[in-house]
Amino acid sequence: MTMDALAPHSVEPQEPVGPAPQEDMPLAVLLSRVLDRGVVLTGDVVIGVAGVDLLYLGLDLVLASVESLGERGARPLPSRRPGG
Amino acid sequence: MGFYLYCVGPPGLSPPDVPGLEDAPLLLVTADALEACVSALGDRPAPTVERVRRHHRVVRAATSERLTPLPARFGQWFPSREALAARLLEGGDGYRRALENVRGALEFGVRLRASSPSLADTPSPRAAAPIGSAVPPVTGEGAGRAYMMALARRRDAERERRERAVRTLEPLRSRLRPLARAERLEEPSRRAVDEETVAAVAHLVPRAQISRYREEVLRFAAARPELRVELDGPSPPYSFAG
């Protein structure tokens, strides 16, 4: 065995190869993850997405007001109020 | 023109070939050996479902088999490239620790649904005491007290059902913990949009353990057919990026 054979093929740190994300999670889960989780670099993110609280308080109504209802994917979520 | 943030990665992160918010192309802002994936945007975006989906689509595309960036929470906008670079410099060590934690791993979520019969012994809190219908619209003496008592009963029923759901999930969690790098039990308060989920747990799973993780969830679901167990993932590690 030569020294060349022992030499690493790369000195770059590499991550394990495996499946890349390919899921399609339910909308409610997606909203929870993307709006409530994730790294925060700017301290005013809460102010910046103050509308998020409105999303949680009355998601179906707020979304109806800011999205085109005819747009695919803008289906109202189950109402949080009886009969609402 | 400002910049909207999607994710933060180590050197080697490349902007994915998908459109950002408002169809803007993706760019990289580099500072302190960190790469931020951004797109130009005139102002801070208001949250809408379509924008949240677009944000997630970019993060997913940036998460490759060889690199797991830190997904950014929705809504982070910076007035200039310099402002973003300054924040990367300020928190650089913390972001690098977080990147090391998620390196080579992805997020999975397991949820227990309220319609699982063993959880339905207790009537759905909302069905048992919905605001506005549990208390007849009475007026006069005692009406306020009755209303507050109905609210308290509803709150107690929700707590009891959640505790039962968490106990139900425990055998599965004990099987999944050895396969996961980290675990996070979801708090119900911010999942108001998803009333049907009564218990949920997220795991950060190394890629090498993904198959075994899935098998364990499937085995549990098969052994407890009376439960409604849902699995999502792999997804970018939002729950473990902060």
PDB file of N, CA, C and O in Angstrom, chain A residues 14-23 25-26 28-30 33-45 48-49 53 56 59 63 66-67 71 73 80 82, chain B residues 44 48-50 53 55-56 60 63 65-68 71-76 87 95 103-104 106-107 111 126 130 184 186 190 192-193 207 232 234-235 238-239:
ATOM      1  N   GLN A  14     -17.157  17.032   5.408  1.00  0.00           N
ATOM      2  CA  GLN A  14     -18.331  16.621   4.648  1.00  0.00           C
ATOM      3  C   GLN A  14     -19.377  16.016   5.572  1.00  0.00           C
ATOM      4  O   GLN A  14     -19.044  15.340   6.531  1.00  0.00           O
ATOM      5  N   GLU A  15     -20.610  16.276   5.254  1.00  0.00           N
ATOM      6  CA  GLU A  15     -21.687  15.704   6.043  1.00  0.00           C
ATOM      7  C   GLU A  15     -22.059  14.343   5.501  1.00  0.00           C
ATOM      8  O   GLU A  15     -21.846  14.067   4.316  1.00  0.00           O
ATOM      9  N   PRO A  16     -22.609  13.511   6.343  1.00  0.00           N
ATOM     10  CA  PRO A  16     -23.033  12.195   5.856  1.00  0.00           C
ATOM     11  C   PRO A  16     -24.045  12.336   4.730  1.00  0.00           C
ATOM     12  O   PRO A  16     -24.921  13.195   4.767  1.00  0.00           O
ATOM     13  N   VAL A  17     -23.895  11.509   3.750  1.00  0.00           N
ATOM     14  CA  VAL A  17     -24.850  11.530   2.648  1.00  0.00           C
ATOM     15  C   VAL A  17     -26.105  10.776   3.074  1.00  0.00           C
ATOM     16  O   VAL A  17     -26.043   9.749   3.699  1.00  0.00           O
ATOM     17  N   GLY A  18     -27.219  11.286   2.754  1.00  0.00           N
ATOM     18  CA  GLY A  18     -28.481  10.642   3.120  1.00  0.00           C
ATOM     19  C   GLY A  18     -29.617  11.337   2.436  1.00  0.00           C
ATOM     20  O   GLY A  18     -29.399  12.209   1.593  1.00  0.00           O
ATOM     21  N   PRO A  19     -30.831  10.980   2.771  1.00  0.00           N
ATOM     22  CA  PRO A  19     -31.971  11.581   2.094  1.00  0.00           C
ATOM     23  C   PRO A  19     -32.086  13.071   2.394  1.00  0.00           C
ATOM     24  O   PRO A  19     -31.862  13.516   3.508  1.00  0.00           O
ATOM     25  N   ALA A  20     -32.406  13.831   1.383  1.00  0.00           N
ATOM     26  CA  ALA A  20     -32.693  15.249   1.566  1.00  0.00           C
ATOM     27  C   ALA A  20     -34.160  15.380   1.946  1.00  0.00           C
ATOM     28  O   ALA A  20     -34.953  14.465   1.716  1.00  0.00           O
ATOM     29  N   PRO A  21     -34.547  16.507   2.524  1.00  0.00           N
ATOM     30  CA  PRO A  21     -35.950  16.680   2.884  1.00  0.00           C
ATOM     31  C   PRO A  21     -36.852  16.551   1.667  1.00  0.00           C
ATOM     32  O   PRO A  21     -36.565  17.097   0.614  1.00  0.00           O
ATOM     33  N   GLN A  22     -37.914  15.838   1.812  1.00  0.00           N
ATOM     34  CA  GLN A  22     -38.805  15.666   0.672  1.00  0.00           C
ATOM     35  C   GLN A  22     -40.251  15.527   1.130  1.00  0.00           C
ATOM     36  O   GLN A  22     -41.104  15.049   0.400  1.00  0.00           O
ATOM     37  N   GLU A  23     -40.487  15.945   2.374  1.00  0.00           N
ATOM     38  CA  GLU A  23     -41.819  15.771   2.924  1.00  0.00           C
ATOM     39  C   GLU A  23     -42.765  16.854   2.451  1.00  0.00           C
ATOM     40  O   GLU A  23     -42.352  17.869   1.904  1.00  0.00           O
ATOM     41  N   MET A  25     -45.567  18.421   4.659  1.00  0.00           N
ATOM     42  CA  MET A  25     -46.245  18.327   5.945  1.00  0.00           C
ATOM     43  C   MET A  25     -47.584  19.052   5.894  1.00  0.00           C
ATOM     44  O   MET A  25     -47.796  19.937   5.057  1.00  0.00           O
ATOM     45  N   PRO A  26     -48.491  18.675   6.784  1.00  0.00           N
ATOM     46  CA  PRO A  26     -49.785  19.348   6.826  1.00  0.00           C
ATOM     47  C   PRO A  26     -49.610  20.849   7.060  1.00  0.00           C
ATOM     48  O   PRO A  26     -48.646  21.283   7.703  1.00  0.00           O
ATOM     49  N   ALA A  28     -51.087  23.006   8.968  1.00  0.00           N
ATOM     50  CA  ALA A  28     -51.018  23.480  10.348  1.00  0.00           C
ATOM     51  C   ALA A  28     -49.636  23.238  10.939  1.00  0.00           C
ATOM     52  O   ALA A  28     -49.108  24.067  11.684  1.00  0.00           O
ATOM     53  N   VAL A  29     -49.037  22.110  10.604  1.00  0.00           N
ATOM     54  CA  VAL A  29     -47.692  21.798  11.099  1.00  0.00           C
ATOM     55  C   VAL A  29     -46.678  22.729  10.457  1.00  0.00           C
ATOM     56  O   VAL A  29     -45.770  23.257  11.114  1.00  0.00           O
ATOM     57  N   LEU A  30     -46.845  22.950   9.170  1.00  0.00           N
ATOM     58  CA  LEU A  30     -45.932  23.854   8.456  1.00  0.00           C
ATOM     59  C   LEU A  30     -45.952  25.244   9.087  1.00  0.00           C
ATOM     60  O   LEU A  30     -44.904  25.845   9.350  1.00  0.00           O
ATOM     61  N   ARG A  33     -44.201  25.285  12.465  1.00  0.00           N
ATOM     62  CA  ARG A  33     -42.734  25.210  12.383  1.00  0.00           C
ATOM     63  C   ARG A  33     -42.134  26.515  11.856  1.00  0.00           C
ATOM     64  O   ARG A  33     -41.185  27.048  12.421  1.00  0.00           O
ATOM     65  N   VAL A  34     -42.662  27.002  10.761  1.00  0.00           N
ATOM     66  CA  VAL A  34     -42.015  28.126  10.078  1.00  0.00           C
ATOM     67  C   VAL A  34     -42.243  29.443  10.824  1.00  0.00           C
ATOM     68  O   VAL A  34     -41.401  30.331  10.801  1.00  0.00           O
ATOM     69  N   LEU A  35     -43.381  29.559  11.503  1.00  0.00           N
ATOM     70  CA  LEU A  35     -43.685  30.811  12.197  1.00  0.00           C
ATOM     71  C   LEU A  35     -43.153  30.837  13.626  1.00  0.00           C
ATOM     72  O   LEU A  35     -42.847  31.908  14.166  1.00  0.00           O
ATOM     73  N   ASP A  36     -43.068  29.681  14.248  1.00  0.00           N
ATOM     74  CA  ASP A  36     -42.699  29.647  15.671  1.00  0.00           C
ATOM     75  C   ASP A  36     -41.299  29.114  15.932  1.00  0.00           C
ATOM     76  O   ASP A  36     -40.808  29.199  17.057  1.00  0.00           O
ATOM     77  N   ARG A  37     -40.703  28.495  14.947  1.00  0.00           N
ATOM     78  CA  ARG A  37     -39.393  27.865  15.160  1.00  0.00           C
ATOM     79  C   ARG A  37     -38.386  28.464  14.196  1.00  0.00           C
ATOM     80  O   ARG A  37     -38.706  29.294  13.358  1.00  0.00           O
ATOM     81  N   GLY A  38     -37.181  27.966  14.273  1.00  0.00           N
ATOM     82  CA  GLY A  38     -36.143  28.436  13.380  1.00  0.00           C
ATOM     83  C   GLY A  38     -35.242  29.449  14.048  1.00  0.00           C
ATOM     84  O   GLY A  38     -35.608  30.066  15.059  1.00  0.00           O
ATOM     85  N   VAL A  39     -34.076  29.613  13.466  1.00  0.00           N
ATOM     86  CA  VAL A  39     -33.095  30.509  14.056  1.00  0.00           C
ATOM     87  C   VAL A  39     -33.555  31.962  13.879  1.00  0.00           C
ATOM     88  O   VAL A  39     -34.169  32.314  12.867  1.00  0.00           O
ATOM     89  N   VAL A  40     -33.281  32.765  14.905  1.00  0.00           N
ATOM     90  CA  VAL A  40     -33.687  34.164  14.896  1.00  0.00           C
ATOM     91  C   VAL A  40     -32.441  35.034  14.967  1.00  0.00           C
ATOM     92  O   VAL A  40     -31.693  34.979  15.934  1.00  0.00           O
ATOM     93  N   LEU A  41     -32.225  35.837  13.952  1.00  0.00           N
ATOM     94  CA  LEU A  41     -31.063  36.736  13.929  1.00  0.00           C
ATOM     95  C   LEU A  41     -31.427  38.140  14.361  1.00  0.00           C
ATOM     96  O   LEU A  41     -30.607  38.862  14.889  1.00  0.00           O
ATOM     97  N   THR A  42     -32.650  38.507  14.113  1.00  0.00           N
ATOM     98  CA  THR A  42     -33.040  39.874  14.414  1.00  0.00           C
ATOM     99  C   THR A  42     -34.032  39.898  15.565  1.00  0.00           C
ATOM    100  O   THR A  42     -34.999  39.148  15.584  1.00  0.00           O
ATOM    101  N   GLY A  43     -33.739  40.742  16.537  1.00  0.00           N
ATOM    102  CA  GLY A  43     -34.539  40.752  17.752  1.00  0.00           C
ATOM    103  C   GLY A  43     -35.958  41.223  17.556  1.00  0.00           C
ATOM    104  O   GLY A  43     -36.816  40.966  18.395  1.00  0.00           O
ATOM    105  N   ASP A  44     -36.213  41.880  16.447  1.00  0.00           N
ATOM    106  CA  ASP A  44     -37.556  42.419  16.268  1.00  0.00           C
ATOM    107  C   ASP A  44     -38.422  41.519  15.407  1.00  0.00           C
ATOM    108  O   ASP A  44     -39.418  41.954  14.846  1.00  0.00           O
ATOM    109  N   VAL A  45     -38.052  40.233  15.337  1.00  0.00           N
ATOM    110  CA  VAL A  45     -38.840  39.346  14.492  1.00  0.00           C
ATOM    111  C   VAL A  45     -40.281  39.238  14.976  1.00  0.00           C
ATOM    112  O   VAL A  45     -41.206  39.127  14.199  1.00  0.00           O
ATOM    113  N   GLY A  48     -41.922  42.119  13.775  1.00  0.00           N
ATOM    114  CA  GLY A  48     -42.000  42.013  12.332  1.00  0.00           C
ATOM    115  C   GLY A  48     -43.121  41.122  11.859  1.00  0.00           C
ATOM    116  O   GLY A  48     -43.686  41.343  10.798  1.00  0.00           O
ATOM    117  N   VAL A  49     -43.434  40.102  12.626  1.00  0.00           N
ATOM    118  CA  VAL A  49     -44.497  39.207  12.214  1.00  0.00           C
ATOM    119  C   VAL A  49     -45.638  39.264  13.218  1.00  0.00           C
ATOM    120  O   VAL A  49     -46.226  38.272  13.586  1.00  0.00           O
ATOM    121  N   ASP A  53     -49.708  36.530  15.227  1.00  0.00           N
ATOM    122  CA  ASP A  53     -50.687  36.342  16.295  1.00  0.00           C
ATOM    123  C   ASP A  53     -52.104  36.395  15.747  1.00  0.00           C
ATOM    124  O   ASP A  53     -52.985  35.678  16.194  1.00  0.00           O
ATOM    125  N   TYR A  56     -52.908  33.110  14.268  1.00  0.00           N
ATOM    126  CA  TYR A  56     -53.291  32.106  15.248  1.00  0.00           C
ATOM    127  C   TYR A  56     -54.646  32.405  15.874  1.00  0.00           C
ATOM    128  O   TYR A  56     -55.369  31.502  16.255  1.00  0.00           O
ATOM    129  N   LEU A  59     -57.156  32.388  12.106  1.00  0.00           N
ATOM    130  CA  LEU A  59     -56.396  32.052  10.909  1.00  0.00           C
ATOM    131  C   LEU A  59     -57.244  32.099   9.653  1.00  0.00           C
ATOM    132  O   LEU A  59     -56.882  32.707   8.652  1.00  0.00           O
ATOM    133  N   LEU A  63     -56.465  34.913   6.818  1.00  0.00           N
ATOM    134  CA  LEU A  63     -55.937  34.441   5.545  1.00  0.00           C
ATOM    135  C   LEU A  63     -56.878  34.811   4.412  1.00  0.00           C
ATOM    136  O   LEU A  63     -56.449  35.171   3.326  1.00  0.00           O
ATOM    137  N   VAL A  66     -56.079  38.301   3.357  1.00  0.00           N
ATOM    138  CA  VAL A  66     -54.787  38.661   2.778  1.00  0.00           C
ATOM    139  C   VAL A  66     -54.391  37.781   1.611  1.00  0.00           C
ATOM    140  O   VAL A  66     -53.432  38.050   0.934  1.00  0.00           O
ATOM    141  N   GLU A  67     -55.143  36.731   1.380  1.00  0.00           N
ATOM    142  CA  GLU A  67     -54.801  35.858   0.275  1.00  0.00           C
ATOM    143  C   GLU A  67     -55.963  35.820  -0.704  1.00  0.00           C
ATOM    144  O   GLU A  67     -57.122  36.041  -0.337  1.00  0.00           O
ATOM    145  N   GLU A  71     -56.781  31.249  -4.907  1.00  0.00           N
ATOM    146  CA  GLU A  71     -55.435  30.751  -5.105  1.00  0.00           C
ATOM    147  C   GLU A  71     -55.287  29.381  -4.485  1.00  0.00           C
ATOM    148  O   GLU A  71     -55.734  29.128  -3.390  1.00  0.00           O
ATOM    149  N   GLY A  73     -54.142  26.428  -2.420  1.00  0.00           N
ATOM    150  CA  GLY A  73     -53.419  26.352  -1.166  1.00  0.00           C
ATOM    151  C   GLY A  73     -53.910  27.342  -0.137  1.00  0.00           C
ATOM    152  O   GLY A  73     -53.438  27.355   0.976  1.00  0.00           O
ATOM    153  N   ARG A  80     -61.963  27.902  14.511  1.00  0.00           N
ATOM    154  CA  ARG A  80     -61.740  27.718  15.944  1.00  0.00           C
ATOM    155  C   ARG A  80     -62.979  28.081  16.747  1.00  0.00           C
ATOM    156  O   ARG A  80     -62.993  27.963  17.948  1.00  0.00           O
ATOM    157  N   PRO A  82     -67.169  27.654  17.283  1.00  0.00           N
ATOM    158  CA  PRO A  82     -68.313  26.840  16.904  1.00  0.00           C
ATOM    159  C   PRO A  82     -69.162  27.569  15.874  1.00  0.00           C
ATOM    160  O   PRO A  82     -69.513  28.735  16.066  1.00  0.00           O
TER     161      PRO A  82
ATOM    162  N   ARG B  44     -40.470  44.468   5.043  1.00  0.00           N
ATOM    163  CA  ARG B  44     -40.748  43.280   5.841  1.00  0.00           C
ATOM    164  C   ARG B  44     -42.058  42.646   5.365  1.00  0.00           C
ATOM    165  O   ARG B  44     -43.071  43.343   5.249  1.00  0.00           O
ATOM    166  N   THR B  48     -48.374  35.351   5.226  1.00  0.00           N
ATOM    167  CA  THR B  48     -49.508  34.726   4.548  1.00  0.00           C
ATOM    168  C   THR B  48     -49.130  33.276   4.303  1.00  0.00           C
ATOM    169  O   THR B  48     -47.951  32.919   4.341  1.00  0.00           O
ATOM    170  N   VAL B  49     -50.116  32.461   4.039  1.00  0.00           N
ATOM    171  CA  VAL B  49     -49.837  31.050   3.807  1.00  0.00           C
ATOM    172  C   VAL B  49     -48.912  30.873   2.606  1.00  0.00           C
ATOM    173  O   VAL B  49     -47.963  30.079   2.646  1.00  0.00           O
ATOM    174  N   GLU B  50     -49.171  31.602   1.547  1.00  0.00           N
ATOM    175  CA  GLU B  50     -48.336  31.445   0.363  1.00  0.00           C
ATOM    176  C   GLU B  50     -46.887  31.840   0.637  1.00  0.00           C
ATOM    177  O   GLU B  50     -45.959  31.170   0.192  1.00  0.00           O
ATOM    178  N   ARG B  53     -45.242  29.167   2.735  1.00  0.00           N
ATOM    179  CA  ARG B  53     -44.905  28.022   1.882  1.00  0.00           C
ATOM    180  C   ARG B  53     -43.667  28.312   1.040  1.00  0.00           C
ATOM    181  O   ARG B  53     -42.811  27.458   0.857  1.00  0.00           O
ATOM    182  N   HIS B  55     -41.242  30.417   1.709  1.00  0.00           N
ATOM    183  CA  HIS B  55     -40.094  30.416   2.626  1.00  0.00           C
ATOM    184  C   HIS B  55     -39.625  28.975   2.857  1.00  0.00           C
ATOM    185  O   HIS B  55     -38.434  28.667   2.726  1.00  0.00           O
ATOM    186  N   HIS B  56     -40.574  28.111   3.168  1.00  0.00           N
ATOM    187  CA  HIS B  56     -40.228  26.713   3.462  1.00  0.00           C
ATOM    188  C   HIS B  56     -39.635  26.029   2.229  1.00  0.00           C
ATOM    189  O   HIS B  56     -38.701  25.222   2.348  1.00  0.00           O
ATOM    190  N   ARG B  60     -36.111  24.133   2.214  1.00  0.00           N
ATOM    191  CA  ARG B  60     -35.996  22.728   1.796  1.00  0.00           C
ATOM    192  C   ARG B  60     -34.987  22.570   0.671  1.00  0.00           C
ATOM    193  O   ARG B  60     -34.165  21.654   0.673  1.00  0.00           O
ATOM    194  N   THR B  63     -31.470  22.689   1.784  1.00  0.00           N
ATOM    195  CA  THR B  63     -31.042  21.575   2.631  1.00  0.00           C
ATOM    196  C   THR B  63     -30.734  20.382   1.742  1.00  0.00           C
ATOM    197  O   THR B  63     -31.640  19.752   1.209  1.00  0.00           O
ATOM    198  N   GLU B  65     -28.277  16.824   0.680  1.00  0.00           N
ATOM    199  CA  GLU B  65     -27.793  15.603   1.323  1.00  0.00           C
ATOM    200  C   GLU B  65     -26.444  15.834   2.008  1.00  0.00           C
ATOM    201  O   GLU B  65     -26.035  15.056   2.855  1.00  0.00           O
ATOM    202  N   ARG B  66     -25.773  16.885   1.638  1.00  0.00           N
ATOM    203  CA  ARG B  66     -24.446  17.119   2.190  1.00  0.00           C
ATOM    204  C   ARG B  66     -24.397  18.285   3.155  1.00  0.00           C
ATOM    205  O   ARG B  66     -23.365  18.519   3.779  1.00  0.00           O
ATOM    206  N   LEU B  67     -25.484  19.009   3.277  1.00  0.00           N
ATOM    207  CA  LEU B  67     -25.416  20.217   4.102  1.00  0.00           C
ATOM    208  C   LEU B  67     -26.776  20.540   4.700  1.00  0.00           C
ATOM    209  O   LEU B  67     -27.774  20.595   3.985  1.00  0.00           O
ATOM    210  N   THR B  68     -26.785  20.733   6.004  1.00  0.00           N
ATOM    211  CA  THR B  68     -28.018  21.096   6.703  1.00  0.00           C
ATOM    212  C   THR B  68     -27.866  22.516   7.258  1.00  0.00           C
ATOM    213  O   THR B  68     -27.193  22.714   8.260  1.00  0.00           O
ATOM    214  N   PRO B  71     -32.630  26.556   9.466  1.00  0.00           N
ATOM    215  CA  PRO B  71     -33.801  27.254   8.911  1.00  0.00           C
ATOM    216  C   PRO B  71     -34.089  28.503   9.734  1.00  0.00           C
ATOM    217  O   PRO B  71     -34.018  28.485  10.958  1.00  0.00           O
ATOM    218  N   ALA B  72     -34.391  29.587   9.067  1.00  0.00           N
ATOM    219  CA  ALA B  72     -34.726  30.828   9.768  1.00  0.00           C
ATOM    220  C   ALA B  72     -36.223  30.893  10.026  1.00  0.00           C
ATOM    221  O   ALA B  72     -37.024  30.407   9.227  1.00  0.00           O
ATOM    222  N   ARG B  73     -36.579  31.482  11.138  1.00  0.00           N
ATOM    223  CA  ARG B  73     -37.995  31.739  11.395  1.00  0.00           C
ATOM    224  C   ARG B  73     -38.520  32.734  10.375  1.00  0.00           C
ATOM    225  O   ARG B  73     -37.796  33.639   9.945  1.00  0.00           O
ATOM    226  N   PHE B  74     -39.756  32.579  10.018  1.00  0.00           N
ATOM    227  CA  PHE B  74     -40.350  33.470   9.024  1.00  0.00           C
ATOM    228  C   PHE B  74     -40.333  34.929   9.501  1.00  0.00           C
ATOM    229  O   PHE B  74     -40.534  35.209  10.680  1.00  0.00           O
ATOM    230  N   GLY B  75     -40.109  35.837   8.580  1.00  0.00           N
ATOM    231  CA  GLY B  75     -40.344  37.244   8.869  1.00  0.00           C
ATOM    232  C   GLY B  75     -39.119  38.095   9.130  1.00  0.00           C
ATOM    233  O   GLY B  75     -39.256  39.245   9.532  1.00  0.00           O
ATOM    234  N   GLN B  76     -37.912  37.528   8.910  1.00  0.00           N
ATOM    235  CA  GLN B  76     -36.708  38.294   9.258  1.00  0.00           C
ATOM    236  C   GLN B  76     -36.191  39.064   8.032  1.00  0.00           C
ATOM    237  O   GLN B  76     -35.709  38.477   7.076  1.00  0.00           O
ATOM    238  N   ARG B  87     -25.383  41.112  12.172  1.00  0.00           N
ATOM    239  CA  ARG B  87     -26.037  40.132  13.049  1.00  0.00           C
ATOM    240  C   ARG B  87     -25.349  38.781  12.964  1.00  0.00           C
ATOM    241  O   ARG B  87     -25.269  38.048  13.959  1.00  0.00           O
ATOM    242  N   TYR B  95     -24.339  30.458  16.209  1.00  0.00           N
ATOM    243  CA  TYR B  95     -24.853  29.845  14.973  1.00  0.00           C
ATOM    244  C   TYR B  95     -23.985  28.661  14.571  1.00  0.00           C
ATOM    245  O   TYR B  95     -24.494  27.645  14.082  1.00  0.00           O
ATOM    246  N   ARG B 103     -25.913  19.161  12.123  1.00  0.00           N
ATOM    247  CA  ARG B 103     -25.122  18.639  11.007  1.00  0.00           C
ATOM    248  C   ARG B 103     -25.494  17.182  10.723  1.00  0.00           C
ATOM    249  O   ARG B 103     -25.480  16.332  11.617  1.00  0.00           O
ATOM    250  N   GLY B 104     -25.851  16.918   9.500  1.00  0.00           N
ATOM    251  CA  GLY B 104     -26.161  15.549   9.101  1.00  0.00           C
ATOM    252  C   GLY B 104     -27.450  15.009   9.677  1.00  0.00           C
ATOM    253  O   GLY B 104     -27.659  13.791   9.701  1.00  0.00           O
ATOM    254  N   LEU B 106     -31.944  15.631  10.311  1.00  0.00           N
ATOM    255  CA  LEU B 106     -33.176  16.269   9.848  1.00  0.00           C
ATOM    256  C   LEU B 106     -34.254  16.085  10.909  1.00  0.00           C
ATOM    257  O   LEU B 106     -34.109  15.287  11.834  1.00  0.00           O
ATOM    258  N   GLU B 107     -35.330  16.837  10.751  1.00  0.00           N
ATOM    259  CA  GLU B 107     -36.391  16.809  11.764  1.00  0.00           C
ATOM    260  C   GLU B 107     -37.530  15.883  11.354  1.00  0.00           C
ATOM    261  O   GLU B 107     -37.950  15.858  10.189  1.00  0.00           O
ATOM    262  N   ARG B 111     -47.282  12.984  15.769  1.00  0.00           N
ATOM    263  CA  ARG B 111     -48.445  13.624  16.375  1.00  0.00           C
ATOM    264  C   ARG B 111     -49.504  12.581  16.707  1.00  0.00           C
ATOM    265  O   ARG B 111     -49.715  11.631  15.955  1.00  0.00           O
ATOM    266  N   ARG B 126     -63.790  21.033  23.230  1.00  0.00           N
ATOM    267  CA  ARG B 126     -64.548  22.032  22.500  1.00  0.00           C
ATOM    268  C   ARG B 126     -66.006  21.604  22.358  1.00  0.00           C
ATOM    269  O   ARG B 126     -66.914  22.406  22.434  1.00  0.00           O
ATOM    270  N   PRO B 130     -67.851  24.375  24.459  1.00  0.00           N
ATOM    271  CA  PRO B 130     -67.403  25.431  23.550  1.00  0.00           C
ATOM    272  C   PRO B 130     -67.815  26.801  24.063  1.00  0.00           C
ATOM    273  O   PRO B 130     -68.896  26.966  24.623  1.00  0.00           O
ATOM    274  N   ARG B 184     -37.940  17.298  21.250  1.00  0.00           N
ATOM    275  CA  ARG B 184     -38.665  18.478  21.726  1.00  0.00           C
ATOM    276  C   ARG B 184     -40.149  18.144  21.778  1.00  0.00           C
ATOM    277  O   ARG B 184     -40.766  17.866  20.749  1.00  0.00           O
ATOM    278  N   GLU B 186     -43.813  19.187  21.983  1.00  0.00           N
ATOM    279  CA  GLU B 186     -44.480  20.412  21.566  1.00  0.00           C
ATOM    280  C   GLU B 186     -45.355  20.956  22.683  1.00  0.00           C
ATOM    281  O   GLU B 186     -45.999  20.204  23.403  1.00  0.00           O
ATOM    282  N   ARG B 190     -49.125  27.200  21.192  1.00  0.00           N
ATOM    283  CA  ARG B 190     -48.926  27.865  19.916  1.00  0.00           C
ATOM    284  C   ARG B 190     -49.418  27.020  18.747  1.00  0.00           C
ATOM    285  O   ARG B 190     -49.145  27.330  17.610  1.00  0.00           O
ATOM    286  N   ALA B 192     -52.575  26.402  18.212  1.00  0.00           N
ATOM    287  CA  ALA B 192     -54.018  26.604  18.255  1.00  0.00           C
ATOM    288  C   ALA B 192     -54.667  26.332  16.906  1.00  0.00           C
ATOM    289  O   ALA B 192     -55.855  26.044  16.829  1.00  0.00           O
ATOM    290  N   VAL B 193     -53.872  26.444  15.844  1.00  0.00           N
ATOM    291  CA  VAL B 193     -54.456  26.215  14.539  1.00  0.00           C
ATOM    292  C   VAL B 193     -54.691  24.734  14.275  1.00  0.00           C
ATOM    293  O   VAL B 193     -55.291  24.376  13.278  1.00  0.00           O
ATOM    294  N   ARG B 207     -29.179  11.297   9.720  1.00  0.00           N
ATOM    295  CA  ARG B 207     -29.621  10.638   8.481  1.00  0.00           C
ATOM    296  C   ARG B 207     -29.457   9.128   8.544  1.00  0.00           C
ATOM    297  O   ARG B 207     -30.282   8.387   8.015  1.00  0.00           O
ATOM    298  N   ASP B 232     -44.452  13.095  10.229  1.00  0.00           N
ATOM    299  CA  ASP B 232     -43.994  13.926   9.120  1.00  0.00           C
ATOM    300  C   ASP B 232     -42.481  14.018   9.156  1.00  0.00           C
ATOM    301  O   ASP B 232     -41.853  13.878  10.191  1.00  0.00           O
ATOM    302  N   PRO B 234     -38.685  13.529   6.482  1.00  0.00           N
ATOM    303  CA  PRO B 234     -37.721  14.461   7.079  1.00  0.00           C
ATOM    304  C   PRO B 234     -37.926  15.879   6.571  1.00  0.00           C
ATOM    305  O   PRO B 234     -38.300  16.073   5.428  1.00  0.00           O
ATOM    306  N   SER B 235     -37.692  16.828   7.469  1.00  0.00           N
ATOM    307  CA  SER B 235     -37.825  18.225   7.087  1.00  0.00           C
ATOM    308  C   SER B 235     -36.630  18.994   7.658  1.00  0.00           C
ATOM    309  O   SER B 235     -35.924  18.497   8.535  1.00  0.00           O
ATOM    310  N   TYR B 238     -36.248  22.989  11.820  1.00  0.00           N
ATOM    311  CA  TYR B 238     -36.736  24.236  12.413  1.00  0.00           C
ATOM    312  C   TYR B 238     -36.733  24.186  13.939  1.00  0.00           C
ATOM    313  O   TYR B 238     -36.372  25.146  14.602  1.00  0.00           O
ATOM    314  N   SER B 239     -37.173  23.054  14.489  1.00  0.00           N
ATOM    315  CA  SER B 239     -37.359  22.976  15.941  1.00  0.00           C
ATOM    316  C   SER B 239     -36.044  22.888  16.693  1.00  0.00           C
ATOM    317  O   SER B 239     -36.046  22.958  17.929  1.00  0.00           O
TER     318      SER B 239
END
